[in-house]
mmCIF file of N, CA and C in Angstrom:
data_model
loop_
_atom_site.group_PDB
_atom_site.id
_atom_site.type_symbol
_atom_site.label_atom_id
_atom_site.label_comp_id
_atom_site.label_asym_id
_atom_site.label_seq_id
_atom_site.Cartn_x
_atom_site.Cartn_y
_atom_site.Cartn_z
ATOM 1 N N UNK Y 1 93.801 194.858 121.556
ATOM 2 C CA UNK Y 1 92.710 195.634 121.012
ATOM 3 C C UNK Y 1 93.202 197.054 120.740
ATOM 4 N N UNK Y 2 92.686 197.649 119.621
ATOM 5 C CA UNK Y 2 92.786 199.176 119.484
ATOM 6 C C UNK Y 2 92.014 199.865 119.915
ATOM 7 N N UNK Y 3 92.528 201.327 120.137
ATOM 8 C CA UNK Y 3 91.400 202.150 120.556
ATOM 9 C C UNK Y 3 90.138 202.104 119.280
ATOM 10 N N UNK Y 4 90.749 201.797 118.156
ATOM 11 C CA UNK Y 4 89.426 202.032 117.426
ATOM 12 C C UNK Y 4 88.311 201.031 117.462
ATOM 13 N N UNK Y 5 88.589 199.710 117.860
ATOM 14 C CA UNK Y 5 87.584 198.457 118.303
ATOM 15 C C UNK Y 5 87.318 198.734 119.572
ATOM 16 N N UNK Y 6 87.856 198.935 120.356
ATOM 17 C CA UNK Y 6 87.429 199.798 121.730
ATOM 18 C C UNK Y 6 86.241 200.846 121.715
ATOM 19 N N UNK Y 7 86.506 202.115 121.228
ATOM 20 C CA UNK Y 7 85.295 202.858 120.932
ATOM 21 C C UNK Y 7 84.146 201.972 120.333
ATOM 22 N N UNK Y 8 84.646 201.260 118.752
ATOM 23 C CA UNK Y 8 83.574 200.849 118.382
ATOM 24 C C UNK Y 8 82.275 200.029 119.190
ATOM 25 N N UNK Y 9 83.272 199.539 120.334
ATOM 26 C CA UNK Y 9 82.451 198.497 121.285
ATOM 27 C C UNK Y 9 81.707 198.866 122.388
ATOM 28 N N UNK Y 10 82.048 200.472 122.555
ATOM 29 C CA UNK Y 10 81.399 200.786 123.329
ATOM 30 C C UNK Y 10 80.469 201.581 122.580
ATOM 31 N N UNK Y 11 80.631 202.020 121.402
ATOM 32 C CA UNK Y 11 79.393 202.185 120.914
ATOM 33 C C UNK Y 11 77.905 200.938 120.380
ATOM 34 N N UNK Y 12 78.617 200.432 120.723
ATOM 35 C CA UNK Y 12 77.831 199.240 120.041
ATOM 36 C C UNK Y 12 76.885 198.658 121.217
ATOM 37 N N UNK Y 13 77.762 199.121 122.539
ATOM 38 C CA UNK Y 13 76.442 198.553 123.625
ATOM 39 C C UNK Y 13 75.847 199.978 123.923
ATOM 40 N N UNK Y 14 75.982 200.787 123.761
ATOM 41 C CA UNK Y 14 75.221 202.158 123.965
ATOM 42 C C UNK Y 14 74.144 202.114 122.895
ATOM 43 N N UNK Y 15 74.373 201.847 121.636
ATOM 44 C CA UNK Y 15 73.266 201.652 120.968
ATOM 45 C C UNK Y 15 72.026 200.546 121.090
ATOM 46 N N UNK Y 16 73.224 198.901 121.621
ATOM 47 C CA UNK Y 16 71.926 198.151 121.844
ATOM 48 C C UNK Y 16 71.276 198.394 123.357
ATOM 49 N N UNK Y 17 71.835 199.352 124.235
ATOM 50 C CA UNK Y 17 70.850 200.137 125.267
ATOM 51 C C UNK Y 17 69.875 200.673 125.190
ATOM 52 N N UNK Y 18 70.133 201.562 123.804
ATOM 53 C CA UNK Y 18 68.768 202.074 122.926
ATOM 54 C C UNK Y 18 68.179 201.554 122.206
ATOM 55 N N UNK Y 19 67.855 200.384 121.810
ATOM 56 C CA UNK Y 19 67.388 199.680 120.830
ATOM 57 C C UNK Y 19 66.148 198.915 122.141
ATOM 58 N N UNK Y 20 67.229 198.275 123.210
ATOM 59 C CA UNK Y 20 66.696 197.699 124.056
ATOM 60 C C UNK Y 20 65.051 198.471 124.794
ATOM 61 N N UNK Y 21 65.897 199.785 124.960
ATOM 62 C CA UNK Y 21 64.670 200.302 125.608
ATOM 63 C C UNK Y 21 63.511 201.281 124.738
ATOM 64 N N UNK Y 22 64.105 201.252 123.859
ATOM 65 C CA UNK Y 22 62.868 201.398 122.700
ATOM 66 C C UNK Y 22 61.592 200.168 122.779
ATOM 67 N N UNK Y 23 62.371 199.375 122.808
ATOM 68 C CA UNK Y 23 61.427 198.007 122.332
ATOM 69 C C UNK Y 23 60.677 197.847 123.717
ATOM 70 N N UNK Y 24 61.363 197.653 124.790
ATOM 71 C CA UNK Y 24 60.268 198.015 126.027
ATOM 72 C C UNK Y 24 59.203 199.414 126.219
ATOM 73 N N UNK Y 25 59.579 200.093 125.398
ATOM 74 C CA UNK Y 25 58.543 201.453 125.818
ATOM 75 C C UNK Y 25 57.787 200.733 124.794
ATOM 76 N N UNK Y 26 57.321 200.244 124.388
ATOM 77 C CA UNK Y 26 56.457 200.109 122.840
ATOM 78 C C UNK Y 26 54.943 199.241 123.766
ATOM 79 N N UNK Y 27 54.401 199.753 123.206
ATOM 80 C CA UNK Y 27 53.183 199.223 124.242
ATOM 81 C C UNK Y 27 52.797 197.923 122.611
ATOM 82 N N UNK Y 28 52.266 196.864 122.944
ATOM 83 C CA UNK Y 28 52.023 195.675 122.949
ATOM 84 C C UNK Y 28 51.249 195.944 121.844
ATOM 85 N N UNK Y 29 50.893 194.934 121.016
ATOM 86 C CA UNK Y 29 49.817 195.157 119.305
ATOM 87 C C UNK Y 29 48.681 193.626 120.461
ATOM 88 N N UNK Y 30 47.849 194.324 120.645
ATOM 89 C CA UNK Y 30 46.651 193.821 121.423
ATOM 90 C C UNK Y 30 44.722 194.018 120.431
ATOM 91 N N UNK Y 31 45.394 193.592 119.264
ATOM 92 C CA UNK Y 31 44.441 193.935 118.441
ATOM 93 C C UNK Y 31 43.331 192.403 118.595
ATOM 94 N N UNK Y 32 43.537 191.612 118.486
ATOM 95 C CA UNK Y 32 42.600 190.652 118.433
ATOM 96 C C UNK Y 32 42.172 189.623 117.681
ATOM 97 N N UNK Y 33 40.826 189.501 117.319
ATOM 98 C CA UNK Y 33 39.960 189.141 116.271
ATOM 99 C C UNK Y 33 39.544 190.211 115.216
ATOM 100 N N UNK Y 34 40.046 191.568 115.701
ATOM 101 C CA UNK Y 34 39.859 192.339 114.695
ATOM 102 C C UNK Y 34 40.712 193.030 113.904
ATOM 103 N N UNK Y 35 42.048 192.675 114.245
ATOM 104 C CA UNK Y 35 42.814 192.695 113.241
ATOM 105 C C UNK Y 35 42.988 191.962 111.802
ATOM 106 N N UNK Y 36 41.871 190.858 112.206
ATOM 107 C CA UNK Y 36 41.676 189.884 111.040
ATOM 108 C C UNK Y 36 41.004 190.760 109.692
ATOM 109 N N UNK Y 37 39.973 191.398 110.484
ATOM 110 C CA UNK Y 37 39.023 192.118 109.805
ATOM 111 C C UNK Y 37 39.438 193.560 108.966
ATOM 112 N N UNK Y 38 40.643 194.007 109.750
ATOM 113 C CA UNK Y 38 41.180 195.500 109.386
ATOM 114 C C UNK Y 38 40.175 196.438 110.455
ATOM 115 N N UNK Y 39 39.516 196.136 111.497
ATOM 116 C CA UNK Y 39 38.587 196.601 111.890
ATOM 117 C C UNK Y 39 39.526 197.478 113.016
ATOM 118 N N UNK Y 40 40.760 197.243 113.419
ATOM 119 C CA UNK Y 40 41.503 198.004 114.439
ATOM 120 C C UNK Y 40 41.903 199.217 113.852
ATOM 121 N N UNK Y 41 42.452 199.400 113.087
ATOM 122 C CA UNK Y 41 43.302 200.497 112.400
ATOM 123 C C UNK Y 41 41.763 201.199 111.847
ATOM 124 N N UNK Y 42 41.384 202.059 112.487
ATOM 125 C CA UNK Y 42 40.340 202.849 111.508
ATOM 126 C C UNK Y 42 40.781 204.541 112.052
ATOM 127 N N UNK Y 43 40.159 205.537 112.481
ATOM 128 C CA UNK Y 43 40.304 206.504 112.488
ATOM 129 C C UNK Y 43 41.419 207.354 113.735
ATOM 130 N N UNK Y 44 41.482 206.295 114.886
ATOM 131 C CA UNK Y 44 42.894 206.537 116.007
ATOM 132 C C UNK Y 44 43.971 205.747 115.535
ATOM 133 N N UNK Y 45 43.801 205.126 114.291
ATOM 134 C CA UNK Y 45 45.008 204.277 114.041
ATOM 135 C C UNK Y 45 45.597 205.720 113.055
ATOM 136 N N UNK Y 46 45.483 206.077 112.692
ATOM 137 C CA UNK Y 46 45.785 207.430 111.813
ATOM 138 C C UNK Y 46 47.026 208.330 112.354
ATOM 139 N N UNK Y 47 46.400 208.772 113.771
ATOM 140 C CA UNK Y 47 47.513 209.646 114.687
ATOM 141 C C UNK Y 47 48.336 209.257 115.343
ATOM 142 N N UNK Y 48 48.398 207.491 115.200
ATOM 143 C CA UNK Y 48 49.293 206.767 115.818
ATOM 144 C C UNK Y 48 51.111 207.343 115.829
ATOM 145 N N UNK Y 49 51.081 207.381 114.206
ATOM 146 C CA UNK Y 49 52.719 208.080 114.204
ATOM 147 C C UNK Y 49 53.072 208.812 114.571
ATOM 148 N N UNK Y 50 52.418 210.289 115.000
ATOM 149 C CA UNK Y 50 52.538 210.912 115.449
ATOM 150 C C UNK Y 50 53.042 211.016 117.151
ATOM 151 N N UNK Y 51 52.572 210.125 117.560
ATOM 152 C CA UNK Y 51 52.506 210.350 119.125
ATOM 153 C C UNK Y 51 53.648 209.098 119.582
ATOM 154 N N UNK Y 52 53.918 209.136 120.865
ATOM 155 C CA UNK Y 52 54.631 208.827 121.386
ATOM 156 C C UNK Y 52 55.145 207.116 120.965
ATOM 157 N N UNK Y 53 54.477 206.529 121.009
ATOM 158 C CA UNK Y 53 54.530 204.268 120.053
ATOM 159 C C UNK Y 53 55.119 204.926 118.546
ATOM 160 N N UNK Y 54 54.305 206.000 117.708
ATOM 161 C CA UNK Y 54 54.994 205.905 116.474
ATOM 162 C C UNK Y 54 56.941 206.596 116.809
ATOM 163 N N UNK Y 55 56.904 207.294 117.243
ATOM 164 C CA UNK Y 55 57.839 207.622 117.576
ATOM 165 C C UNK Y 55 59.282 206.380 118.266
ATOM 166 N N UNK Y 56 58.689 205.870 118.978
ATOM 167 C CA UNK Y 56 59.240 204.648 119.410
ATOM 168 C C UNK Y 56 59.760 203.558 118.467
ATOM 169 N N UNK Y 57 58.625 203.331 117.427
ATOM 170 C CA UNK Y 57 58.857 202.811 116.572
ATOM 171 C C UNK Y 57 59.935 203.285 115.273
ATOM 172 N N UNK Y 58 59.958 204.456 115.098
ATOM 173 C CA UNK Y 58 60.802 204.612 113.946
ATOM 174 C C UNK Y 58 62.300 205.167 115.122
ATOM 175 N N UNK Y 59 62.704 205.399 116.247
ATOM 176 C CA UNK Y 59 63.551 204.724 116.983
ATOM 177 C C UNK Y 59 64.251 203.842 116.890
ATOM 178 N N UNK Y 60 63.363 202.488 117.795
ATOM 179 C CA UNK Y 60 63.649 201.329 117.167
ATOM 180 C C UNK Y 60 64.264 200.500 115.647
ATOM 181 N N UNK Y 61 63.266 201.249 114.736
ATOM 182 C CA UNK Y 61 64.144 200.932 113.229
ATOM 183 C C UNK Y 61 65.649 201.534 113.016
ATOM 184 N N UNK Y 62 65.659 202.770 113.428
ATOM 185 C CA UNK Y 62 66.808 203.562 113.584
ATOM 186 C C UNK Y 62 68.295 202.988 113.754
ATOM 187 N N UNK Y 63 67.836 202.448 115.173
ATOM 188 C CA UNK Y 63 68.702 201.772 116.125
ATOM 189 C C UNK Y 63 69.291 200.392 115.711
ATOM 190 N N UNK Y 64 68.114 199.894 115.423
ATOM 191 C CA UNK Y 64 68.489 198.321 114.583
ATOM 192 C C UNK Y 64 69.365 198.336 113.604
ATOM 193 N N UNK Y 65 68.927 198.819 112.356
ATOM 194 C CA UNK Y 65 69.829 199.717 111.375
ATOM 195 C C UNK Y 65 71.416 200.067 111.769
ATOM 196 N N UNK Y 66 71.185 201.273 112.974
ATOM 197 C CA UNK Y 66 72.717 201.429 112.869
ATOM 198 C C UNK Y 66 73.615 199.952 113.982
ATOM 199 N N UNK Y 67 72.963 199.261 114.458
ATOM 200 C CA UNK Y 67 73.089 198.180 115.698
ATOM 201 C C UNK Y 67 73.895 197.073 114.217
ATOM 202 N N UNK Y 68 73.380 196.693 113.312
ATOM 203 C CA UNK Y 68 73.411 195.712 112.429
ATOM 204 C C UNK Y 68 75.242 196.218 111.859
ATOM 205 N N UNK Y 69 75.040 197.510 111.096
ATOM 206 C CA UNK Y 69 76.028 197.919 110.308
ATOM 207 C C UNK Y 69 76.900 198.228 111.241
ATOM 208 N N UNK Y 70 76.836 198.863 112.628
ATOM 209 C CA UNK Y 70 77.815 198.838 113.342
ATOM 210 C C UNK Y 70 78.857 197.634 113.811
ATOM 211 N N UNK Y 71 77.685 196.248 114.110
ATOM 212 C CA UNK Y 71 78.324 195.226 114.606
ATOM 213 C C UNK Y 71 79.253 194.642 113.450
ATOM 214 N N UNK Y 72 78.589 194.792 111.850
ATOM 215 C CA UNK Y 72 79.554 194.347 110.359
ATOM 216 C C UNK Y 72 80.954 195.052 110.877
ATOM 217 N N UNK Y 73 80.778 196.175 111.086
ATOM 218 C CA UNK Y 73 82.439 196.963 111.047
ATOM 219 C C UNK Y 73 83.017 196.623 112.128
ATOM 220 N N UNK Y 74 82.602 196.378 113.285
ATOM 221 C CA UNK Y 74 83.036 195.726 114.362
ATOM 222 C C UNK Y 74 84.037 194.802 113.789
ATOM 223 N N UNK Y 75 83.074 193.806 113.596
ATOM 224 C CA UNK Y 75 83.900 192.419 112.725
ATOM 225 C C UNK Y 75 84.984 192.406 112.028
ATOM 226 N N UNK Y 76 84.526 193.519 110.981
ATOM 227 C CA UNK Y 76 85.554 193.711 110.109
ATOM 228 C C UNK Y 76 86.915 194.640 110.841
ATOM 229 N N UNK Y 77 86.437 195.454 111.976
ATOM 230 C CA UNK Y 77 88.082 196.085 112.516
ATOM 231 C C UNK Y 77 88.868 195.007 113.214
ATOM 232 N N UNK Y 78 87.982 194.000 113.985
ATOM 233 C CA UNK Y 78 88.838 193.155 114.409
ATOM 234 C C UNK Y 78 89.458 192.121 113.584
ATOM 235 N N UNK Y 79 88.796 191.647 112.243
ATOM 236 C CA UNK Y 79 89.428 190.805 111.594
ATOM 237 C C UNK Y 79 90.661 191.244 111.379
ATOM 238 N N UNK Y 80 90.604 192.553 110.703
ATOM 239 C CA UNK Y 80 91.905 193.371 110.287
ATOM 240 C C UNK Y 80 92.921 193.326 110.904
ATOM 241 N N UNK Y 81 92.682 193.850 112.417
ATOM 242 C CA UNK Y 81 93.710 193.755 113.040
ATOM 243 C C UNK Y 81 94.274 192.373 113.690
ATOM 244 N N UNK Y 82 93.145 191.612 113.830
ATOM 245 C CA UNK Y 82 93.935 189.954 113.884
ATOM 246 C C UNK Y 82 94.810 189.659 112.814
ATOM 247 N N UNK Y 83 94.587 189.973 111.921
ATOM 248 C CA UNK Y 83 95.800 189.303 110.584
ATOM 249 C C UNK Y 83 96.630 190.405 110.671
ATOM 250 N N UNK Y 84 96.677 191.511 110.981
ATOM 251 C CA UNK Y 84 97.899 192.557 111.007
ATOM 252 C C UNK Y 84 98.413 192.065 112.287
ATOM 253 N N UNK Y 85 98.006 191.867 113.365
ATOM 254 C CA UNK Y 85 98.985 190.996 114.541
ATOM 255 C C UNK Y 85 99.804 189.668 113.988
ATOM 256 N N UNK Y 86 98.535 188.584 113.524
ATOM 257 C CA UNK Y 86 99.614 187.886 112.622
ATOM 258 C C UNK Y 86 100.593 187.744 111.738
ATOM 259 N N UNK Y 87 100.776 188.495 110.945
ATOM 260 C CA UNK Y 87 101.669 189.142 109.839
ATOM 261 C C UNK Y 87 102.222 189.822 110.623
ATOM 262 N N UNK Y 88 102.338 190.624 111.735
ATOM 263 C CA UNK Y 88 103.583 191.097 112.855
ATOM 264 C C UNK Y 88 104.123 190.229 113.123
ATOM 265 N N UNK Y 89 103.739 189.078 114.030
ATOM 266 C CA UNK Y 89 104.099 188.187 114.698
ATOM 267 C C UNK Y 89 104.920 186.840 113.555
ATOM 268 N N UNK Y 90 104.490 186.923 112.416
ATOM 269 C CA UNK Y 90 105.483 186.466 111.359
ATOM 270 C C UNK Y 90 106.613 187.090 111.252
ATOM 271 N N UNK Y 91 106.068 187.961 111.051
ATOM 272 C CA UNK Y 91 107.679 188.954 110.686
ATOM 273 C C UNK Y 91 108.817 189.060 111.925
ATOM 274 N N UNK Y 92 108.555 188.698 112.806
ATOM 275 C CA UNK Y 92 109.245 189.278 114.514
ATOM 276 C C UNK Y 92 109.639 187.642 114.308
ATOM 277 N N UNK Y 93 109.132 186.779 113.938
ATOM 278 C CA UNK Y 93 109.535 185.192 114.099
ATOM 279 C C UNK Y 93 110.707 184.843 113.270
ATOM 280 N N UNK Y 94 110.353 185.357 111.980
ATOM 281 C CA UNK Y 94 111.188 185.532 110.791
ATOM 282 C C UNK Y 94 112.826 186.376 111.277
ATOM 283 N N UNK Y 95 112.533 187.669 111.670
ATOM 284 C CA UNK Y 95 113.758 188.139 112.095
ATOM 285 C C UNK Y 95 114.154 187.438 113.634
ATOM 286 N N UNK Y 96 113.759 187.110 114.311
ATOM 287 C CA UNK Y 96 114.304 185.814 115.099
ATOM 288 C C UNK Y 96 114.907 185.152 114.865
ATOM 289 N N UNK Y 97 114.657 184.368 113.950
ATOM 290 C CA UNK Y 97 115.123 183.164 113.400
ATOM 291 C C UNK Y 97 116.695 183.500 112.630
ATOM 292 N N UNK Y 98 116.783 184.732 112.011
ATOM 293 C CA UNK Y 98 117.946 185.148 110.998
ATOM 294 C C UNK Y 98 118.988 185.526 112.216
ATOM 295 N N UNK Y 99 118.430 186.053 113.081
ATOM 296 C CA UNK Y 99 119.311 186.562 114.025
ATOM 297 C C UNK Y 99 119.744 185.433 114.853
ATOM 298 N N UNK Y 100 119.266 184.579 115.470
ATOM 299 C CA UNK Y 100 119.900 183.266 115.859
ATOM 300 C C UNK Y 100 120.921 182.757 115.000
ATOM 301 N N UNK Y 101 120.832 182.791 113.354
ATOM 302 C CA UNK Y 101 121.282 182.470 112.502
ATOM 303 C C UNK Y 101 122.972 182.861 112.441
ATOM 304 N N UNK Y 102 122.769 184.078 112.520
ATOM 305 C CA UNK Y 102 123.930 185.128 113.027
ATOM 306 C C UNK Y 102 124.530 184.524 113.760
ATOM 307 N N UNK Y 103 123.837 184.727 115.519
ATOM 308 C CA UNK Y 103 124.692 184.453 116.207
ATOM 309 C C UNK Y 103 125.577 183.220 116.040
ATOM 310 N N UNK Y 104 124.828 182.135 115.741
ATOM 311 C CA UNK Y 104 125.522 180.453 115.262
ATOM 312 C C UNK Y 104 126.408 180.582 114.735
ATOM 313 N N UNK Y 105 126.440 181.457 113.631
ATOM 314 C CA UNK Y 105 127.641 181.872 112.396
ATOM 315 C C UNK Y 105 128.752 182.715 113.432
ATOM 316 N N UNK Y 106 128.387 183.467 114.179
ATOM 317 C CA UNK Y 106 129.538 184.065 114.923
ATOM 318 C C UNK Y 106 130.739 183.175 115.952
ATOM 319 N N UNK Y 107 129.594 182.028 116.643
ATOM 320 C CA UNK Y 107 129.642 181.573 117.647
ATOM 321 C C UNK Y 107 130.874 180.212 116.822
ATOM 322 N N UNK Y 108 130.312 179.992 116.007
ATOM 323 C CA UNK Y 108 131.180 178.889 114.953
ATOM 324 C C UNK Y 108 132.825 179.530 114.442
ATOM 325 N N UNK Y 109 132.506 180.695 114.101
ATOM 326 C CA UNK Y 109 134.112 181.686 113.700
ATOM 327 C C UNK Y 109 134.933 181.587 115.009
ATOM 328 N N UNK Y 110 134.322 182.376 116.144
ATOM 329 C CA UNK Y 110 134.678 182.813 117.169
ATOM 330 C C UNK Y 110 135.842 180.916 117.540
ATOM 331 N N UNK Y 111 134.763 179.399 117.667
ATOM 332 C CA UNK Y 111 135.396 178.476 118.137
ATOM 333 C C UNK Y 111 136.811 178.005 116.942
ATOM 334 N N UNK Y 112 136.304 178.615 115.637
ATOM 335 C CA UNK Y 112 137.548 178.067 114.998
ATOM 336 C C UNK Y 112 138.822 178.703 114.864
ATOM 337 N N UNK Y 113 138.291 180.221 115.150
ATOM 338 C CA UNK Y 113 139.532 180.937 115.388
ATOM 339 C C UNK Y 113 140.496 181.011 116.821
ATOM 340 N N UNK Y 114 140.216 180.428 117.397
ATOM 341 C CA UNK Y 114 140.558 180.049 118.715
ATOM 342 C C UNK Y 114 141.231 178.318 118.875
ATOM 343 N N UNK Y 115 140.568 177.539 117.826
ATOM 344 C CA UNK Y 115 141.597 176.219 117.939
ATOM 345 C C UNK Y 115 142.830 176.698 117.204
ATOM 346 N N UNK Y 116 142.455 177.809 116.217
ATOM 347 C CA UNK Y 116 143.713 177.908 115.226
ATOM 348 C C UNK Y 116 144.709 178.837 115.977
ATOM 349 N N UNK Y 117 144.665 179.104 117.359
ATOM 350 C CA UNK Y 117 145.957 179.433 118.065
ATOM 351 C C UNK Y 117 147.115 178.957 118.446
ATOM 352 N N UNK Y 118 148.183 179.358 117.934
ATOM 353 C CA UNK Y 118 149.369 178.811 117.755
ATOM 354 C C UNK Y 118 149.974 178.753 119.297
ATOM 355 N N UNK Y 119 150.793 177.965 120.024
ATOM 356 C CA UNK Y 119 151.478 177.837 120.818
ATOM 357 C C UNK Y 119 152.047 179.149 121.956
ATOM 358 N N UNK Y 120 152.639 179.767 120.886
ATOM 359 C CA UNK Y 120 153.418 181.059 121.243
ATOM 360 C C UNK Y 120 152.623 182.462 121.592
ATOM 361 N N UNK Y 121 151.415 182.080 120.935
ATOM 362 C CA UNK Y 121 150.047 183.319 121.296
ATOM 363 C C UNK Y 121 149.784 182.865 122.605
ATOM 364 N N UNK Y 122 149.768 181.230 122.807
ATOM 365 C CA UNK Y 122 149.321 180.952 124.284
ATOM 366 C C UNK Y 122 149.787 181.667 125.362
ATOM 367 N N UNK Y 123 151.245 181.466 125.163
ATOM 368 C CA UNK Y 123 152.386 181.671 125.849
ATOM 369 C C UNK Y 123 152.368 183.200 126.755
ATOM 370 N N UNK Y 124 152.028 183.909 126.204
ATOM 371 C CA UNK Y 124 151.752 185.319 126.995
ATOM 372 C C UNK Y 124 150.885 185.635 127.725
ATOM 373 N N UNK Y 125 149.769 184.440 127.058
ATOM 374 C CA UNK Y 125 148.375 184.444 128.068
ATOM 375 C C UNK Y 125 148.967 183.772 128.887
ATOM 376 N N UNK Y 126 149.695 182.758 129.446
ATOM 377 C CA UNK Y 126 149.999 182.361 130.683
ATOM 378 C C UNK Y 126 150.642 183.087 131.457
ATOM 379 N N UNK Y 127 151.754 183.821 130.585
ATOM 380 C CA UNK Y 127 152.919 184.494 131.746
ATOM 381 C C UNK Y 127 152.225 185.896 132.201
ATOM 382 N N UNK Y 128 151.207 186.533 131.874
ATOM 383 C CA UNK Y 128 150.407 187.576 132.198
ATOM 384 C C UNK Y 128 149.919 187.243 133.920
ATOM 385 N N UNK Y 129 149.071 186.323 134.198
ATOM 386 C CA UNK Y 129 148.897 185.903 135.576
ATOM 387 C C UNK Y 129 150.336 185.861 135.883
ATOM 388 N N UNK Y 130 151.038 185.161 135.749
ATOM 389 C CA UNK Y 130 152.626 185.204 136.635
ATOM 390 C C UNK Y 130 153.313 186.625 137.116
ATOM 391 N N UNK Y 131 153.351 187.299 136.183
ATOM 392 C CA UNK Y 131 153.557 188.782 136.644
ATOM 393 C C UNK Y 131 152.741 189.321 137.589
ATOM 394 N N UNK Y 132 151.386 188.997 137.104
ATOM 395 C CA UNK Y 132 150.286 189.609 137.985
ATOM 396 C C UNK Y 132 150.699 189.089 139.698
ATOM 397 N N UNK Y 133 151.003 187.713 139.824
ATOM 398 C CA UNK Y 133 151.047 187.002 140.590
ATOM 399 C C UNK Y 133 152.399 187.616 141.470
ATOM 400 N N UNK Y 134 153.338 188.290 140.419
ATOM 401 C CA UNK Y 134 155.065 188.631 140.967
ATOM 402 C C UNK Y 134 154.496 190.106 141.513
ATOM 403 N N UNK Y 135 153.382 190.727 141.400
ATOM 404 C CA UNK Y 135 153.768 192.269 141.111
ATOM 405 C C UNK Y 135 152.484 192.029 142.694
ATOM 406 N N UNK Y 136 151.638 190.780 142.933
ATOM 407 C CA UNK Y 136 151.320 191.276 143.991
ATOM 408 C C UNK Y 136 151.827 190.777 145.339
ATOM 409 N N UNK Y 137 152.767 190.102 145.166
ATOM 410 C CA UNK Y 137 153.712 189.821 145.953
ATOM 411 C C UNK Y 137 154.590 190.836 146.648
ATOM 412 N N UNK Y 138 155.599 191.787 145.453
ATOM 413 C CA UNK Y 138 156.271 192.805 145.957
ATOM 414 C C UNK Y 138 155.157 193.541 146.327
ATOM 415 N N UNK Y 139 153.687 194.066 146.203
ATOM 416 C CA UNK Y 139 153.127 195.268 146.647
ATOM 417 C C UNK Y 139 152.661 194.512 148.349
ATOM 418 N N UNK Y 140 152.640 193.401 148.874
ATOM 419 C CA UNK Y 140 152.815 192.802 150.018
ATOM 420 C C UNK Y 140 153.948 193.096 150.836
ATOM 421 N N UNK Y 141 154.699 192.599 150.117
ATOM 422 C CA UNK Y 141 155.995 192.675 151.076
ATOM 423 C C UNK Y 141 155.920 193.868 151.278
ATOM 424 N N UNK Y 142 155.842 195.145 150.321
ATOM 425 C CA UNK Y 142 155.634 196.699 150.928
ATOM 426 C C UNK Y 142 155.178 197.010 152.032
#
């Protein structure tokens, strides 16, 4: 995760904190049989916006609003960065693969240049231990 889906996520439950408790302060639509009529909304339905429920209410819209478009970009930062991990993780596979490639190619030179040693190249590689072998002898007897 990035820090920028990180923030986003913690904005995103801070807002539906506020959304949440908007919608609980909202006192209940307890209108009736007379909402049928239009008979509720008459002259205290007027100062409703004003006071504390209208207030709540355009809150609530607020919140929803930015709750909706926030969670789209959400989506969309993480999609992004899922396919930019993938397309990393291609590319790191890809140079893997060339570099194994390498080594095989080295590892193949390295065995053929080594059967193609002649006799007489051997020859010094053996007598090297023998000296070694003569020189710690006399530093004994010392």
């Amino acid at each position: 995760m990035t820090a920028l889906s990180i923030i986003l996520d913690i904005v995103l439950i801070l807002i539906s904190l506020v959304l949440i408790a908007a919608v609980l302060m909202q006192q209940g639509q307890r209108q009736g049989l007379g909402a049928i009529a239009g008979g509720a909304e008459t002259f205290f339905g007027k100062n409703k916006s004003r006071g504390l429920d209208g207030k709540l209410q355009k809150i609530t819209k607020i919140a929803a609003v930015v709750f909706i478009v926030l969670a789209i970009v959400t989506t969309i930062v993480v999609a992004h960065n899922a396919s930019s991990s993938a397309a990393v993780t291609d590319v790191n596979a890809a140079v893997q693969e060339i570099l194994n490639d390498v080594a095989e190619s080295e590892t193949a030179e390295t065995e053929t240049a080594a059967e193609g040693e002649t006799a007489a190249d051997a020859e010094p590689a053996d007598a090297e231990p023998a000296a070694d072998a003569e020189a710690e002898a006399d530093t004994a007897a010392n």
